[in-house]
Short mmCIF file of C-alpha atoms in Angstrom, two decimals:
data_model
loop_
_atom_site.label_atom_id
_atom_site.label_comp_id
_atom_site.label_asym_id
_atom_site.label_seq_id
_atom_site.Cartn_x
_atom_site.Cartn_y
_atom_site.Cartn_z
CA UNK A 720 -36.77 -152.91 144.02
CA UNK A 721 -36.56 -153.19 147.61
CA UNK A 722 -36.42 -156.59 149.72
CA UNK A 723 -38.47 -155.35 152.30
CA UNK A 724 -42.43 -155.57 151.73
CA UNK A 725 -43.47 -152.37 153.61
CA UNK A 726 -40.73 -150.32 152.06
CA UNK A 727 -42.14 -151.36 148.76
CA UNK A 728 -46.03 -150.83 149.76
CA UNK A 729 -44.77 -146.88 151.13
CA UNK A 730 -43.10 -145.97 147.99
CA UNK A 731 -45.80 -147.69 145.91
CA UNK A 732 -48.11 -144.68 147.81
CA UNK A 733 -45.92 -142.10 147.49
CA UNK A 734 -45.42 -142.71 143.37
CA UNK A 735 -48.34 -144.51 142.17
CA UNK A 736 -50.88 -141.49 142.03
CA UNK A 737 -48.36 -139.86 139.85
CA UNK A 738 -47.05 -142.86 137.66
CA UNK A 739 -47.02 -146.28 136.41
CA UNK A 740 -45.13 -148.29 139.35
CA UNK A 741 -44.50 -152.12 139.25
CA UNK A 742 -42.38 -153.44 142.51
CA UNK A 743 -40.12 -156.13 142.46
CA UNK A 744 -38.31 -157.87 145.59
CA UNK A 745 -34.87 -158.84 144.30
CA UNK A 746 -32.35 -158.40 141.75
CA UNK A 747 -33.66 -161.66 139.52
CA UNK A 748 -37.69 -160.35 139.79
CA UNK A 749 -36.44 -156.59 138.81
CA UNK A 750 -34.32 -157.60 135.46
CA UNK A 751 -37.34 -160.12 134.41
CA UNK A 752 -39.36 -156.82 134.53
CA UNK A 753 -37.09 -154.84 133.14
CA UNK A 754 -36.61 -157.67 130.32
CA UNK A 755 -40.70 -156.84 130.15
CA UNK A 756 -40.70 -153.25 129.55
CA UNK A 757 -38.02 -150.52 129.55
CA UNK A 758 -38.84 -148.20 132.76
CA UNK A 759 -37.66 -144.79 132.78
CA UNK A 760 -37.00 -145.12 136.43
CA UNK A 761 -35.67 -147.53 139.05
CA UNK A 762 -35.19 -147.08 142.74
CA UNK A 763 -33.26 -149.82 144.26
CA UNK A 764 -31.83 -150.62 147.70
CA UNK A 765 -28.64 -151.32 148.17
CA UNK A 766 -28.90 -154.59 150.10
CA UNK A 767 -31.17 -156.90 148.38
CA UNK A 768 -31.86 -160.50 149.08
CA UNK A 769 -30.01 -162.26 146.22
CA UNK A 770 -27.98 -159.29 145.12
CA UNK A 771 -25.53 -155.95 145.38
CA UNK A 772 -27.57 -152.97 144.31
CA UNK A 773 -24.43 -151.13 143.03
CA UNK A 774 -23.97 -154.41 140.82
CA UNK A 775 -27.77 -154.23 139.72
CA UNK A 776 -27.41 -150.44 138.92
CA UNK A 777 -24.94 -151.41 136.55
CA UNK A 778 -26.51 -154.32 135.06
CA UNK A 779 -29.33 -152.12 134.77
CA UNK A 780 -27.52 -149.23 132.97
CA UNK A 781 -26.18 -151.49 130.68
CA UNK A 782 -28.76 -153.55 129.57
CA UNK A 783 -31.50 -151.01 129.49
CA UNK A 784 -29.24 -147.46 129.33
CA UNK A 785 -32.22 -145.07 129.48
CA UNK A 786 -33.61 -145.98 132.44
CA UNK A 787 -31.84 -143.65 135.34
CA UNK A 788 -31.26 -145.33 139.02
CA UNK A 789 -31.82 -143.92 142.26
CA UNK A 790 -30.09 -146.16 144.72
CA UNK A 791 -31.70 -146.10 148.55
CA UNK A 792 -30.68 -147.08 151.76
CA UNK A 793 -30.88 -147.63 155.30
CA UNK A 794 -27.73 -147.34 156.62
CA UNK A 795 -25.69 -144.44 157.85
CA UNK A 796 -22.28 -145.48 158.05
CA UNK A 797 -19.82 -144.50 155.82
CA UNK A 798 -22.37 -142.01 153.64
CA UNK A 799 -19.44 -140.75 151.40
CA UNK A 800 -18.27 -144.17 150.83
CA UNK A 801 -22.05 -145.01 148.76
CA UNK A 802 -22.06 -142.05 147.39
CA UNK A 803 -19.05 -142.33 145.73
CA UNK A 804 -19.72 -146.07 144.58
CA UNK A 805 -23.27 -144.57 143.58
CA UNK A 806 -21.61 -141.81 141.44
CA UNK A 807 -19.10 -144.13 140.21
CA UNK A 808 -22.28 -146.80 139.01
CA UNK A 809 -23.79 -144.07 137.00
CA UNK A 810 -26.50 -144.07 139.56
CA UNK A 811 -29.09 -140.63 138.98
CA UNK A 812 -29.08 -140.17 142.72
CA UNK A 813 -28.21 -141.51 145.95
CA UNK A 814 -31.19 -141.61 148.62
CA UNK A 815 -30.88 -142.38 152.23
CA UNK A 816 -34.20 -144.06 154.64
CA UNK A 817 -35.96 -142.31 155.84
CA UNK A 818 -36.82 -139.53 153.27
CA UNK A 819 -39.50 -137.43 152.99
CA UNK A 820 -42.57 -137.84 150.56
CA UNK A 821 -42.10 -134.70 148.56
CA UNK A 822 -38.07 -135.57 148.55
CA UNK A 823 -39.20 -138.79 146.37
CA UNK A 824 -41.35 -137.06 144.42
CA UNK A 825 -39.33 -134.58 143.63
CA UNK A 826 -36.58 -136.37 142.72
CA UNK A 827 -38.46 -138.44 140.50
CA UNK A 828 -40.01 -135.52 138.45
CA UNK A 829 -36.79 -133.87 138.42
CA UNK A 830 -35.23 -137.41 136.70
CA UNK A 831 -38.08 -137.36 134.45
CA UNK A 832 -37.81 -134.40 133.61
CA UNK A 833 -34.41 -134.55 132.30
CA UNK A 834 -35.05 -137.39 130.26
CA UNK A 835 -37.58 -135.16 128.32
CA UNK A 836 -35.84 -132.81 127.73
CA UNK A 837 -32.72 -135.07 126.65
CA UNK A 838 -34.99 -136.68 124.46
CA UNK A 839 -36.08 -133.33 122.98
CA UNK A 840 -32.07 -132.57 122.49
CA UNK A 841 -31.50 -135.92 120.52
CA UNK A 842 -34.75 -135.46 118.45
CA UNK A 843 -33.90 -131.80 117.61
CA UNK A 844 -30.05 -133.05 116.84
CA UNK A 845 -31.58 -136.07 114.57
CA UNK A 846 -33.57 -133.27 112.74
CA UNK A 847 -30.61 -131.19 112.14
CA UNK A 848 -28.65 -134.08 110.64
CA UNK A 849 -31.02 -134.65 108.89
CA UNK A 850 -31.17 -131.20 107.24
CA UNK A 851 -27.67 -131.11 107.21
CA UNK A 852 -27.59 -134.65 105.44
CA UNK A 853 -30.01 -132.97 102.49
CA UNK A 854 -28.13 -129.90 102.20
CA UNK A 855 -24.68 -131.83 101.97
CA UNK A 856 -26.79 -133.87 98.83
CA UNK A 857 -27.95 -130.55 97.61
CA UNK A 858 -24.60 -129.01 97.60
CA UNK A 859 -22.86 -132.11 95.49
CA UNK A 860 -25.74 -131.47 93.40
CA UNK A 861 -24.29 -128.43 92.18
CA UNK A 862 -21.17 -129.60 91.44
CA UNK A 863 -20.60 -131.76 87.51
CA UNK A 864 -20.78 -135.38 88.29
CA UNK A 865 -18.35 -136.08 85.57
CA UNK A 866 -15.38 -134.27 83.37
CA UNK A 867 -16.58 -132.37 80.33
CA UNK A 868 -14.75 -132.86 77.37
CA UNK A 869 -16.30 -131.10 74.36
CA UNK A 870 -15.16 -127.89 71.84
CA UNK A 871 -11.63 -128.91 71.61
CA UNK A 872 -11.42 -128.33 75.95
CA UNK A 873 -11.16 -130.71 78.59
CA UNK A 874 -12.45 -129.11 81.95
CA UNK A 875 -12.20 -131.59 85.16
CA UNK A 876 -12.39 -130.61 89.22
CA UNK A 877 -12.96 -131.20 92.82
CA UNK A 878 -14.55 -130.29 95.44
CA UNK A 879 -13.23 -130.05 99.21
CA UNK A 880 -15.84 -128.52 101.88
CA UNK A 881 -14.54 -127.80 105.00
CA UNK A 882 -17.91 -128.96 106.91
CA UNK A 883 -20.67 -131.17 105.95
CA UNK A 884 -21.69 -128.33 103.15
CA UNK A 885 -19.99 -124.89 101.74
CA UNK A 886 -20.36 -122.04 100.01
CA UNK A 887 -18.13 -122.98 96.61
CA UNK A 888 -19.48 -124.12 93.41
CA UNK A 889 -18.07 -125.15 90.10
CA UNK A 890 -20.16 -125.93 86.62
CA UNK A 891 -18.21 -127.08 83.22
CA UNK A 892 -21.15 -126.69 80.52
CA UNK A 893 -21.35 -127.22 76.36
CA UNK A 894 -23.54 -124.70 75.00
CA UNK A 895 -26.02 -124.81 71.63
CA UNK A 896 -23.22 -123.15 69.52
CA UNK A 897 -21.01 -125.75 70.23
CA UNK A 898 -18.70 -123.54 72.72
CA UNK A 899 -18.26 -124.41 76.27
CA UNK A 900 -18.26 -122.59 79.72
CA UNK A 901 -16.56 -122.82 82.92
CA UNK A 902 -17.40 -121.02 86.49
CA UNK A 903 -16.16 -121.45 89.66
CA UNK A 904 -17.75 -119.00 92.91
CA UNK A 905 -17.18 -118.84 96.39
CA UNK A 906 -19.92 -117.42 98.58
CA UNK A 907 -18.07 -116.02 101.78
CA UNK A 908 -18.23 -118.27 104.45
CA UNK A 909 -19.38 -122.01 104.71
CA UNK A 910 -22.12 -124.11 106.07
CA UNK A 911 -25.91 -124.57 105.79
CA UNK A 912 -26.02 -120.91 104.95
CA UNK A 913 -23.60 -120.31 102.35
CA UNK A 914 -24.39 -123.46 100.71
CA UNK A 915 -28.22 -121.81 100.42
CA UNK A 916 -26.71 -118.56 98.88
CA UNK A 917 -24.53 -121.03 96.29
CA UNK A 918 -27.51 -122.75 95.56
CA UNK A 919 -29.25 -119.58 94.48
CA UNK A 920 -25.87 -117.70 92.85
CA UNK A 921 -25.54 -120.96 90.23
CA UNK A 922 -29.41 -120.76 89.67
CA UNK A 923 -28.98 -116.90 89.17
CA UNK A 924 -25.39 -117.94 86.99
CA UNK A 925 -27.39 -120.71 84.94
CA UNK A 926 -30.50 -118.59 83.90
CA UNK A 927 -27.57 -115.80 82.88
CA UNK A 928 -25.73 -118.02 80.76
CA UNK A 929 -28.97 -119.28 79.13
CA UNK A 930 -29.94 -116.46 77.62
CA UNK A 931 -26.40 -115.46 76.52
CA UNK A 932 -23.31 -117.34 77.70
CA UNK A 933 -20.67 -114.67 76.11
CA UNK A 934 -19.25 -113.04 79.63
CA UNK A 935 -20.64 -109.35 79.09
CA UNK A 936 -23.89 -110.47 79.05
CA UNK A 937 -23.77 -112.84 81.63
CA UNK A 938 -22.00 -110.55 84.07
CA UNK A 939 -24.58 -107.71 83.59
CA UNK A 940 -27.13 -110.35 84.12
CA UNK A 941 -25.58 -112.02 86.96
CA UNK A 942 -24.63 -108.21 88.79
CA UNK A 943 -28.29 -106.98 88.56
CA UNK A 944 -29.82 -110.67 89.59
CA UNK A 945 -28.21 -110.81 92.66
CA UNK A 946 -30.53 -108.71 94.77
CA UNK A 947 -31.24 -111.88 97.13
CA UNK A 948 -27.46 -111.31 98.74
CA UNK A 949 -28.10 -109.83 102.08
CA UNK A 950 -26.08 -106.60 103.06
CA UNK A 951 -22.94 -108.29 104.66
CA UNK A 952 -23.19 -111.39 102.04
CA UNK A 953 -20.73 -111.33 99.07
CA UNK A 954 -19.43 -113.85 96.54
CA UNK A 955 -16.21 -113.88 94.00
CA UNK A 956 -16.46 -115.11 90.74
CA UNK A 957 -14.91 -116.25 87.96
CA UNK A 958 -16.41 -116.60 84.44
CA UNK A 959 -14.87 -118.19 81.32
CA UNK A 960 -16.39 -118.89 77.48
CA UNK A 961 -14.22 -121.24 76.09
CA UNK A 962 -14.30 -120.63 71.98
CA UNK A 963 -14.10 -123.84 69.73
CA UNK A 964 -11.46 -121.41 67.99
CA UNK A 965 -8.85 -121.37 71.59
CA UNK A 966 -10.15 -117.86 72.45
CA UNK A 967 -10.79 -117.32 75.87
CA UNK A 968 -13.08 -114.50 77.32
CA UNK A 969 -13.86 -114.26 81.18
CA UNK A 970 -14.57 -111.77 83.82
CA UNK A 971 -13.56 -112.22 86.98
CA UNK A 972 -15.10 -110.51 90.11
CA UNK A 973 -12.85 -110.12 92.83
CA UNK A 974 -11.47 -114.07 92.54
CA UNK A 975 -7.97 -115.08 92.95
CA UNK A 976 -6.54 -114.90 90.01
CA UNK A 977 -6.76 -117.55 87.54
CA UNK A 978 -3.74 -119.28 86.42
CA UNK A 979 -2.43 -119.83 82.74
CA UNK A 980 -0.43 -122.53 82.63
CA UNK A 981 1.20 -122.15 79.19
CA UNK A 982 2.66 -125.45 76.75
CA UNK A 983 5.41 -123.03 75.19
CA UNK A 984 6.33 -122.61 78.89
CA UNK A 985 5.87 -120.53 82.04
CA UNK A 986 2.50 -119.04 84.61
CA UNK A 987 0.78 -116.31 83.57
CA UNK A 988 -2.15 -115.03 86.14
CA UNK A 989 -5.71 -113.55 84.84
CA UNK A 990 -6.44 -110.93 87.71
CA UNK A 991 -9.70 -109.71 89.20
CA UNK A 992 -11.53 -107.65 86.49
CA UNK A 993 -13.90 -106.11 89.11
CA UNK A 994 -15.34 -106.30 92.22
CA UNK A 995 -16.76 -108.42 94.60
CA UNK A 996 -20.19 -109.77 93.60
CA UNK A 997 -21.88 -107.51 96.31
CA UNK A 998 -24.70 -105.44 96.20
CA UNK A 999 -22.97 -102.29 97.03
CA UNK A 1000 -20.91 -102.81 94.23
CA UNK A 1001 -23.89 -103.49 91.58
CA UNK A 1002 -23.36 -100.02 89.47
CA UNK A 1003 -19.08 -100.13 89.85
CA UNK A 1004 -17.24 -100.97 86.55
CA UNK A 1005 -16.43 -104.39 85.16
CA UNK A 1006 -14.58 -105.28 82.13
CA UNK A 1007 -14.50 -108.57 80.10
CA UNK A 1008 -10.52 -110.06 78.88
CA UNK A 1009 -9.52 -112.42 76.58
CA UNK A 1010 -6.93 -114.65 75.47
CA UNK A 1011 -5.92 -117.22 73.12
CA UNK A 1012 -4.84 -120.90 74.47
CA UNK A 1013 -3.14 -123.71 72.34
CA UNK A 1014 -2.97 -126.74 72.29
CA UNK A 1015 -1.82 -127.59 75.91
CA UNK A 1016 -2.22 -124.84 77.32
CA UNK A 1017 -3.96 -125.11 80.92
CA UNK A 1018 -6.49 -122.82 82.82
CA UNK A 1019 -6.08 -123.34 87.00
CA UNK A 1020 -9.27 -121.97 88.95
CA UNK A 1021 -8.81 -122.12 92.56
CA UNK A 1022 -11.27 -121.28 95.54
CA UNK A 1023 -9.31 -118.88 98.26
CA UNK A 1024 -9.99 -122.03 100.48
CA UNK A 1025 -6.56 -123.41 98.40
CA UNK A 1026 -4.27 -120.49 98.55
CA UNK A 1027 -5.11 -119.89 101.94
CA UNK A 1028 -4.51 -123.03 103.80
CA UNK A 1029 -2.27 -122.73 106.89
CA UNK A 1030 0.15 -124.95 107.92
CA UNK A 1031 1.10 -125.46 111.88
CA UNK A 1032 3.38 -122.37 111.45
CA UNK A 1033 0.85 -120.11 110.52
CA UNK A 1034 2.09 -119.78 107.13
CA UNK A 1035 -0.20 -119.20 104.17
CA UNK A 1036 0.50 -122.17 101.06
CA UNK A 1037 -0.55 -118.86 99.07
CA UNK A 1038 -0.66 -118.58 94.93
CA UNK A 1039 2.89 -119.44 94.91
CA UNK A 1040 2.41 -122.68 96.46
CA UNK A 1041 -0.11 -123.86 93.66
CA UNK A 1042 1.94 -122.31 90.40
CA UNK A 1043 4.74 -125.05 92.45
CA UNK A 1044 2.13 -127.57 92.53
CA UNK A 1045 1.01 -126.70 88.80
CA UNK A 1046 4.99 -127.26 87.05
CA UNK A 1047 5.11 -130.34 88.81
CA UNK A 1048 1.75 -131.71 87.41
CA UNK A 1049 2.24 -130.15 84.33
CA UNK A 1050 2.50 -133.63 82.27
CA UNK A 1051 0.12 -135.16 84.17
CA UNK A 1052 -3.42 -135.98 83.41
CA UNK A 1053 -5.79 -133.31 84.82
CA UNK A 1054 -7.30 -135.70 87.15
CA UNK A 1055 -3.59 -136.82 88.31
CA UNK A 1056 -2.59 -133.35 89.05
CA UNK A 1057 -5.79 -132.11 90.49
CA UNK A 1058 -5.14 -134.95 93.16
CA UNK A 1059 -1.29 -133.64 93.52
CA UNK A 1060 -2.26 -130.52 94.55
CA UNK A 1061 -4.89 -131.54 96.75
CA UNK A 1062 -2.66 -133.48 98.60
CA UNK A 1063 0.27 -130.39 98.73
CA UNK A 1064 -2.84 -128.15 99.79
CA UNK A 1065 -2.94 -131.37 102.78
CA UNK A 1066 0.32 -131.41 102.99
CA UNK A 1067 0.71 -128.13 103.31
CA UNK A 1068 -2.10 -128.24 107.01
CA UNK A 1069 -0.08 -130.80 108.32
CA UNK A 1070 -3.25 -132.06 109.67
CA UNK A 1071 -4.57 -129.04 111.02
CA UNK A 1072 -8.54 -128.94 110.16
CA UNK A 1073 -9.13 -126.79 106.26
CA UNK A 1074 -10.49 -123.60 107.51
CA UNK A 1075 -12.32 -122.91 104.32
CA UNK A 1076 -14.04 -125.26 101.38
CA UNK A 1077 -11.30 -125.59 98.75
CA UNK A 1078 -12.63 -125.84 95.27
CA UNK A 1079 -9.92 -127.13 92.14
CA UNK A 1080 -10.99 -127.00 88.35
CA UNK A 1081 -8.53 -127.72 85.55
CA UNK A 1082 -8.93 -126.76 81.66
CA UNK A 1083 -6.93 -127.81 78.89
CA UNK A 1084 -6.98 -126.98 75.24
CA UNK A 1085 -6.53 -130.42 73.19
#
C-alpha cells in the first residue's frame, strides 16, 4: 500500500517470488482488498494519498486482526516519534526507505513465521480444551445424578472441583439384597490426571462391590486391584454398607474421619481403619467397624478438600469447623444443609481460590 508506483513495482520484486502479493495505491483501494481476502501481511506507507497510515494500521487491525502491519517510510525526521506512534498502532514493525532486499524479506518471513507458530499455540490450546472439556464430562459422570433414597437411608451430595476436573468421587448405590452402599475417595491431587486415576479407582470400587458389597470383601478386593496406582500415587477411602436393619459396616483407609451425627444428640467421629490406599501399603492390616444408626441419625463424609480450606489468615476451617456447620443444619433437609456448609467452607476462603476439590455426602436413617 504505497502511493508511489515505483515503490510498489520494487517491493512487488522483492516479495512476489516468495508470496502471493496484490498492491494497492491508497487507503480506500487497500480496505476493498482487504474486504476481498484476509492477508496475513500489509506493508503500508505512512503518507498515502487519501489517508494517515497510522490511521489505516488501525483500521486494519481492527477490521481484519490477523493480518500484522509493517508501516514504511521515507522520512527521517523525528524517527522515535513514528516509532512510537507505530508501536502504539499495534504495527508488527516500523521500516524506514531505503531498506535493503534481504531486510524485507526477512522481516516478512520472520512475521510469518510467528503467525504459524501462534496459530499452532491456539490450535494446540483448542485441543486441550477440548480434552479438558471431555474429562470435566467424564468426571461428573462419576458422580450420582440424583439422591438415592432406598433401604430405609437417604444418601444425597456434592461435588466442588477446584479446576475444570479432580481427583474425588462419590457413588450412593441399592444393591440386589435390598441394602445400600455409600463411598466417597479422594485420589491425591487434582486435574486431568487425578481425575484418570478416579475414573479407574470407582471402576476398580464398582467391580469390588459387585461381586460382594459387604466391606471385607470389597476392601480385600479393592487393596489387591489397585496395582494401576503408580509409586507416588495414593488415594483415601471411605466405604459404608448401609443394612435395611440400621447397621452400619465401613472401612475406612486413611480418610478423614467420618462424622456421626446422632438424633439422641451429639458428634461422634468413625476414624481411619487403615492405611492409605497405596501400593506400599497392599499387605498392612485393615479392619472393618460397625455401628447401629436410628432413625435420624446422620452419616457426614467429607473430602480433605473441606476440612482443609484456608481462609486469608492462613487458618485451616478443619473438622471442627464442619461438626459447627453440621449442629446448625441438623434440622435441615440434607440438601439444605449440604448447601450451608458449602457456603461456611466459602465463607470460610473469603474468596481466596479452593486449593483442593471438596467433595460433601450426607446419609440419614428414616
Amino acid at each position: 500500500m504505497d502511493d508511489d508506483p515505483g515503490m510498489r513495482r520494487a517491493m512487488d520484486r522483492i516479495l512476489a517470488p516468495l508470496y502471493d502479493v496484490t498492491m494497492a495505491d491508497g487507503a480506500v483501494q487497500a480496505l476493498d482488498r482487504l474486504a476481498e481476502d484476509p492477508f496475513e501481511v500489509a506493508l503500508v506507507d505512512i503518507r498515502l494519498g487519501d489517508g494517515d497510515g497510522y490511521a489505516l494500521c488501525g483500521e486494519i487491525r481492527r477490521r481484519s486482526p490477523e493480518t500484522d502491519v509493517i508501516l514504511i517510510t521515507g522520512s527521517m525526521s523525528q524517527p522515535d516519534e513514528k516509532l512510537y506512534r507505530s508501536l502504539e498502532g499495534d504495527a508488527f514493525y516500523f521500516l524506514f526507505k531505503p531498506f535493503e532486499r534481504r531486510v524485507l524479506r526477512a522481516l516478512v518471513e520472520r512475521c510469518l513465521r510467528l503467525q504459524r507458530e501462534r496459530r499452532a499455540k491456539e490450535e494446540y490450546a483448542a485441543a486441550l480444551a477440548e480434552d479438558l472439556e471431555r474429562a470435566k464430562h467424564f468426571q461428573h459422570s462419576l458422580q450420582p445424578s440424583a439422591p438415592l433414597e432406598a433401604a430405609g437411608w437417604r444418601i444425597e451430595g456434592l461435588f466442588l472441583p477446584c479446576d475444570a476436573v479432580g481427583g474425588d468421587f462419590w457413588m450412593a448405590l441399592l444393591e440386589r439384597d435390598g441394602s445400600a452402599v455409600v463411598a466417597l475417595a479422594d485420589i491425591v491431587g487434582h486435574g486431568v490426571s487425578a481425575a484418570m486415576y478416579a475414573g479407574m479407582l470407582r471402576s476398580t470400587l464398582d467391580a469390588a462391590r459387585r461381586s460382594d458389597p459387604m466391606p471385607d470383601k470389597v476392601q480385600k478386593a479393592l487393596v489387591q486391584g489397585i496395582d494401576f496406582f503408580e509409586a507416588s500415587r495414593f488415594a483415601s477411602l471411605f466405604y459404608g454398607h448401609l443394612g435395611v436393619d440400621g447397621e452400619v459396616g465401613y472401612f475406612s483407609a486413611g480418610h478423614p474421619p467420618g462424622l456421626w451425627v446422632k438424633a439422641k444428640g451429639g458428634i461422634e467421629e468413625l476414624a481411619s481403619t487403615g492405611l492409605l490406599l497405596m501400593n506400599v501399603f497392599r499387605t498392612q492390616s485393615r479392619t472393618v467397624e460397625t455401628r447401629t444408626f436410628v432413625p435420624g441419625d446422620r452419616l457426614f463424609l467429607y473430602s480433605d478438600g473441606a476440612s482443609e480450606a484456608m481462609s486469608p489468615a492462613q487458618e485451616e476451617l478443619g473438622v471442627e469447623g464442619l461438626t459447627e456447620a453440621l449442629k446448625e443444619t441438623r434440622r435441615s433437609s440434607l440438601a439444605d444443609a449440604l448447601e450451608t456448609i458449602r457456603a461456611r467452607i466459602l465463607a470460610h476462603a473469603a474468596g481466596r481460590p479452593i486449593e483442593d476439590d471438596v467433595t460433601l455426602v450426607l446419609v440419614e436413617r428414616l
